[in-house]
Amino acid sequence: MPSIGRDDVARLADLARIQLTEEEIDRFAGEFDSIMDAVASVSEVASEDVPATSHPIALTNVFREDVVETTLTQEQALAGAPEAQDGRFAVPQILGEE
Amino acid sequence: MTEMIRRSAAAQAAALAAGEASSEELTGAHLDRITAVDGDLNAFLHVNSDEALTVARDVDSRRAAGEKLHPLAGVPIAVKDIVVTEGQPTTAGSKMLEGWIPPYDATLVTKLRTAGLPMLGKTNMDEFAMGSSTESSAYGPTRNPWDRDRIPGGSGGGSAAAVGAYEAPLAIGTDTGGSIRQPGAVTGTVGVKPTYGSVSRYGLIAMASSLDQAGPVTRTVEDSAMLHELIAGHDRHDSTSLTDPVGAFTQAARAKDVTGLRVGVIEELEGEGFAPEVRARFTESLTQLERAGAEIVRVSCPNFTYALGAYYLIMPSEASSNLAKFDGMRFGLRVVPEDHPTAENVMKATRGAGFGDEVKRRILLGTYALSAGYYDAYYGSAQKVRTLVQRDFTTAFEQVDVLASPTAPTVAFRLGEQVDDPTAMYMNDIATIPANLAGVPGISLPSGLAEDGLPAGIQFLAPARADERLYQVGGALEALLEDSWGGPLLAQAPELTGGAHS
Amino acid sequence: MTATDIDLVDYDEAIARFDPVLGIEVHVELGTATKMFDGAPNIFAAEPNTAITPTSLGLPGSLPVVNGAAVEYAIRIGLALNCSIAETCRFARKQYFYPDLTKNFQTSQYDEPIAYEGWVDVELEDGEIIRVEIERAHMEEDAGKNTHVGGATGRIHGATHSQVDYNRAGVPLVEIVTKPIPNTKGRAPEVAAAYVRTLRDIFRTLEVSEAKMERGNVRADINVSLRENAQAELGTRTETKNVNSFRSIERTVRFEISRQAGMLDAGQKIIQETRHFHEDTGGTSSGRPKSDAEDYRYFPEPDLVPVAPSREWVEEIRAGLPELPAARRRRLLGEWGFSDLEMRDVVNADALDLIEATVAAGAGAQSARKWWMGELARIAKDREVDIAALAITPAQVAELQGLVDGSKINDKIAKQVLTKVLDGKGDPAAIVESEGLAVVSDDSVLTGAVDQAIADNPDVVAKIQGGKVQAIGALIGPIMKATRGQADAGRVREIIMEKLGVS
Ligand SMILES: [Mg+2]
Ligand SMILES: [Zn+2]
């Protein structure tokens, strides 16, 4: 297994949108190798011929009727919002689309 | 009333039905107990006396009017703070959700409300259910009623401590890798993780969707059975909810008969790593069962060795995804950095400030396990181990009716002892994790006092959809052990005082 | 780099030197009553943040459940595009952070689409047919809508903050992805637009979507790459997102071909990136480059279980499919006897349904075509509306034509009646009745008018009697005028000839 360094932790934090302090990056980088070593044993037995299980209890075709249900009111929807405006959620400036 | 709160929920329900007490009195007594002892214990994050008493009075008047009520109507309950409750704060033990009041109820909460159980409040937990000690709660740890320097287990330490300390006769927990059973074991209480899909997950703040399951936290096996029957059943708002009819759990718990029951001892979960006295209590429990007519068989589940590894890949992977929604845009905490407060930077600052260490750790690990180039080696392999663990269960259940192991490797450890050692902390779940990977049900009940005079637990596992067997074997063993102890194990716990913790 | 930084190569020159390859991803919003994964209504216009449940808002604790009708619609689309329908398939989470995503992942299908490996024939303006290979069609959910505030243009650039409405979040989508479309040469822009139009028509025929481009019901991502020649390996492609009209699709392809040719000519590499089309300039500009932000960390959606459509169900859906547009065009071409060119004009004018309904209401095919493609098309153009939006029904058009065919009115009056119908005066027969517009063939009325005309025009009468019978027309004019155009011209001619004793 490749070792996980500071750069990797910083990249992961970026991907996961978590601001980390330098101290946190150091600490996690120090821990992750041993954690990943502990879990790496899974690849010993996960051979080609073993199918993956994504759900513990196998079900298929669980469908909903196409019928309208009770909705939230605008007040309920926005009640927990950090900021709201004109019936909408107010969010900070979004960059990167144009 | 101070005597009444020490009874089982079933006995409290019987007292209400017999008119020996009103729900208002009973609920009030529990609220008084919370006031008296919880300042030190910190089992509750939020207590809603007004709502609980209103519901209690309503049940009393409906009972007086001769209305047919649910058997548990009027018996108060505590709910883990990971379950959303309309009108009551829900924080999942995180700063991220401080002050958030959900606009809807979890399905199981709707069932509790319909049945008329006064909700005392919301119980403490490891942040987003990530931990085995309730120390990662953003609102301070919960303490173990047996020894307030010790952890109450986790993540559902609040529910277990509340029940163990007679603050509530019933509580709701959730179990992703052992978060109901392990706290049960270290607090001398009973906890059940039902078959995956038995209880609706709608309204449980998800940690790992394919592993999470809500279940009862109580002081007796019968109480767990009654509560499980109440909260189980198909829910069309949860795609993974089973359509099976709810089993006769209470009846199974009351049968107290194990004649001819084949109990399999999992070889991989009783040796090294388990404390000597924890093992001794386990062995004695098996002897009791054998004397009562059960057959004890040794079985091997060789792939359980890999279960912990698989769990610590699947759980953080799913958690990293489930927790992405906590971004400061729609609800909960928003932290705006002074520099370049763009949406992206606000998300980063919010998540950096709002999540604690363990949550960050797991999100990062999960992000790693799912990232391009690593998926097959990590998440993919872990899903294969899941298949192997399921096959081990299938083979084992061809030989036996239930499987048994100690619930947790040790008794409650001291607060702070493992906080800085994540891999050691993860070992607490070694025996409970396989059930979550395979979706099978498990129960933990007290097996006696072990190291330092602290409680230990025994775990039984049954095939998926055969939850009755847990109540059958659990109810029987509980009766046998209580006979040998001369009463419930919790009766041996030291008296809690309201005084400040030393 | 922006559009202005490079020299565009003239389109024809670019085509002469490079071989363009297209790839098109079409998103269609399904017209189900509710959303893909929850019971919130799937409606276009509503107060912001009202068409939502805890699930469409992604609140903690909420869970998705698949809309069975959406699955059926997706299968319909797959079958119409000649795809195989998966025996079993799953949803996956596509993970990236963006404020219009309530969960910061989109529930979509990744390596297990519900439909795969199909094709559709696309007919171009001149009748040429291009077969486009379909790679897959998969189900997913739409995102919410951001409104950018504080910028001068309402665009994201320069905005100080945004407002989000999640009514659209969770609306069911089917995304259809083509394989690379080679060999289109200079017709690449036309092929791209015609392909999307073909899909649009199929969606409408299948009744899976209103498929209104202007509402964003159908959105296309246009991938374009250039290579040296048709044998060379595929070049690096760009993806221009969310192009929302047929004209914009054509312009996007043209522009990208010219731009990429310019880049290649200048010795620059094409960067694989998403781009945005600008209606005002007709150009595209670079969006976010594909970086590690594009590590979507797909994994099977654990909150949903696999979709495994039984073969019986698939066959039932197949048997219930309506006649598809191409087959219908072929059939109607035979039935109506139109020329290929007439048929194409009808299709391009979106008049096929109208003409078919008019024929069904009793009109002859050519008459129906003449009304819709002639007078009505002209009026629609004047009023700048779709012909389908005109306030006249196919039944009314057929009724009008019936009056002409029965000689109740003549063509000229018919046009007047048409205008009155459009003005909401009623049905054609009723208008003719109430306004007295029927052709006058009553001899007592006509004889008076003829006598007057003969008396007023002795020189014309002389000419006719002198053998110039075609001069009769000079008498008919004043008679028509006297009868406000309602005289039965044939009968008038007969009466004149009788009176003047000519034959
Ligand atoms: Mg695309
Ligand atoms: Zn898409």
CSV table of C-alpha atoms in Angstrom, one decimal, chain C residues 335-471:
chain,number,residue,atom,x,y,z
C,335,GLU,CA,-50.9,7.9,-47.1
C,336,TRP,CA,-50.9,11.6,-48.0
C,337,GLY,CA,-48.9,11.5,-51.2
C,338,PHE,CA,-46.7,14.4,-50.3
C,339,SER,CA,-43.4,14.9,-52.0
C,340,ASP,CA,-40.3,14.3,-49.8
C,341,LEU,CA,-39.7,18.1,-49.9
C,342,GLU,CA,-43.2,18.8,-48.8
C,343,MET,CA,-42.9,16.3,-46.0
C,344,ARG,CA,-39.7,17.7,-44.7
C,345,ASP,CA,-41.1,21.2,-44.7
C,346,VAL,CA,-44.0,20.0,-42.7
C,347,VAL,CA,-41.8,18.3,-40.2
C,348,ASN,CA,-39.5,21.3,-39.9
C,349,ALA,CA,-42.4,23.5,-39.3
C,350,ASP,CA,-43.7,21.2,-36.5
C,351,ALA,CA,-46.9,20.9,-38.4
C,352,LEU,CA,-47.1,17.1,-38.7
C,353,ASP,CA,-49.4,16.6,-35.7
C,354,LEU,CA,-51.6,19.5,-36.8
C,355,ILE,CA,-52.0,18.2,-40.4
C,356,GLU,CA,-52.7,14.7,-39.2
C,357,ALA,CA,-55.4,15.9,-36.8
C,358,THR,CA,-56.9,18.1,-39.6
C,359,VAL,CA,-57.0,15.1,-42.0
C,360,ALA,CA,-58.5,13.0,-39.2
C,361,ALA,CA,-61.2,15.7,-38.9
C,362,GLY,CA,-62.2,15.2,-42.5
C,363,ALA,CA,-60.0,17.4,-44.6
C,364,GLY,CA,-58.0,16.2,-47.6
C,365,ALA,CA,-54.2,15.9,-46.9
C,366,GLN,CA,-53.1,18.5,-49.5
C,367,SER,CA,-55.8,21.0,-48.4
C,368,ALA,CA,-54.7,20.5,-44.8
C,369,ARG,CA,-51.1,21.0,-45.7
C,370,LYS,CA,-51.9,24.2,-47.7
C,371,TRP,CA,-53.8,25.7,-44.8
C,372,TRP,CA,-51.1,25.0,-42.2
C,373,MET,CA,-48.0,25.6,-44.3
C,374,GLY,CA,-49.6,28.5,-46.1
C,375,GLU,CA,-52.0,31.0,-44.6
C,376,LEU,CA,-51.6,29.8,-41.0
C,377,ALA,CA,-47.8,29.6,-41.2
C,378,ARG,CA,-47.7,33.1,-42.6
C,379,ILE,CA,-49.9,34.5,-39.8
C,380,ALA,CA,-47.9,32.6,-37.1
C,381,LYS,CA,-44.8,34.2,-38.5
C,382,ASP,CA,-46.3,37.6,-38.5
C,383,ARG,CA,-47.4,37.2,-34.9
C,384,GLU,CA,-44.1,35.5,-33.9
C,385,VAL,CA,-45.8,32.5,-32.4
C,386,ASP,CA,-45.6,28.7,-33.0
C,387,ILE,CA,-48.3,27.6,-35.4
C,388,ALA,CA,-49.5,25.2,-32.7
C,389,ALA,CA,-50.1,28.1,-30.5
C,390,LEU,CA,-52.5,29.8,-32.9
C,391,ALA,CA,-56.1,30.0,-31.6
C,392,ILE,CA,-57.5,27.6,-34.1
C,393,THR,CA,-58.0,23.8,-33.9
C,394,PRO,CA,-57.4,21.2,-36.6
C,395,ALA,CA,-61.1,20.5,-36.4
C,396,GLN,CA,-61.9,24.1,-37.2
C,397,VAL,CA,-59.5,24.1,-40.2
C,398,ALA,CA,-61.1,20.9,-41.4
C,399,GLU,CA,-64.5,22.5,-41.0
C,400,LEU,CA,-63.4,25.5,-43.0
C,401,GLN,CA,-62.1,23.4,-45.8
C,402,GLY,CA,-65.4,21.5,-45.8
C,403,LEU,CA,-67.2,24.7,-46.5
C,404,VAL,CA,-64.9,25.4,-49.4
C,405,ASP,CA,-65.2,21.8,-50.7
C,406,GLY,CA,-69.0,22.1,-50.5
C,407,SER,CA,-68.9,25.4,-52.4
C,408,LYS,CA,-70.5,27.1,-49.4
C,409,ILE,CA,-67.7,29.7,-49.5
C,410,ASN,CA,-64.9,30.4,-51.9
C,411,ASP,CA,-61.2,30.6,-51.1
C,412,LYS,CA,-61.2,34.3,-50.6
C,413,ILE,CA,-64.1,34.3,-48.1
C,414,ALA,CA,-62.4,31.3,-46.5
C,415,LYS,CA,-59.4,33.4,-45.6
C,416,GLN,CA,-61.7,36.0,-44.0
C,417,VAL,CA,-63.4,33.3,-42.0
C,418,LEU,CA,-60.1,32.0,-40.9
C,419,THR,CA,-59.1,35.4,-39.5
C,420,LYS,CA,-62.4,35.6,-37.7
C,421,VAL,CA,-61.8,32.2,-36.2
C,422,LEU,CA,-58.4,33.3,-35.0
C,423,ASP,CA,-60.0,36.4,-33.5
C,424,GLY,CA,-62.2,34.1,-31.4
C,425,LYS,CA,-65.5,34.8,-33.3
C,426,GLY,CA,-66.5,31.1,-33.2
C,427,ASP,CA,-66.4,28.0,-35.5
C,428,PRO,CA,-66.2,28.6,-39.3
C,429,ALA,CA,-69.8,27.4,-40.2
C,430,ALA,CA,-71.2,29.5,-37.4
C,431,ILE,CA,-69.3,32.6,-38.6
C,432,VAL,CA,-70.4,32.1,-42.2
C,433,GLU,CA,-74.0,31.7,-41.0
C,434,SER,CA,-74.0,34.7,-38.6
C,435,GLU,CA,-72.1,37.1,-40.8
C,436,GLY,CA,-73.9,36.0,-44.0
C,437,LEU,CA,-70.7,35.1,-45.8
C,438,ALA,CA,-72.1,32.2,-47.7
C,439,VAL,CA,-71.8,32.2,-51.5
C,440,VAL,CA,-74.8,33.9,-53.2
C,441,SER,CA,-76.2,31.5,-55.8
C,442,ASP,CA,-79.8,32.8,-55.6
C,443,ASP,CA,-80.6,33.7,-59.3
C,444,SER,CA,-83.0,36.5,-58.3
C,445,VAL,CA,-80.2,38.3,-56.5
C,446,LEU,CA,-77.6,37.4,-59.1
C,447,THR,CA,-79.8,38.4,-62.1
C,448,GLY,CA,-80.3,41.9,-60.7
C,449,ALA,CA,-76.5,42.3,-60.4
C,450,VAL,CA,-75.9,40.9,-63.9
C,451,ASP,CA,-78.5,43.2,-65.4
C,452,GLN,CA,-76.9,46.2,-63.7
C,453,ALA,CA,-73.4,45.2,-64.9
C,454,ILE,CA,-74.7,44.7,-68.5
C,455,ALA,CA,-76.3,48.1,-68.4
C,456,ASP,CA,-73.2,49.8,-67.0
C,457,ASN,CA,-70.7,48.3,-69.5
C,458,PRO,CA,-72.1,48.3,-73.0
C,459,ASP,CA,-68.6,48.3,-74.5
C,460,VAL,CA,-67.7,45.1,-72.7
C,461,VAL,CA,-71.0,43.6,-73.7
C,462,ALA,CA,-70.2,44.4,-77.3
C,463,LYS,CA,-66.8,42.7,-77.1
C,464,ILE,CA,-68.4,39.5,-75.7
C,465,GLN,CA,-71.1,39.5,-78.3
C,466,GLY,CA,-68.3,40.1,-80.8
C,467,GLY,CA,-66.8,36.8,-79.8
C,468,LYS,CA,-64.3,37.8,-77.1
C,469,VAL,CA,-65.9,35.5,-74.5
C,470,GLN,CA,-62.9,35.9,-72.1
C,471,ALA,CA,-64.1,39.5,-71.6
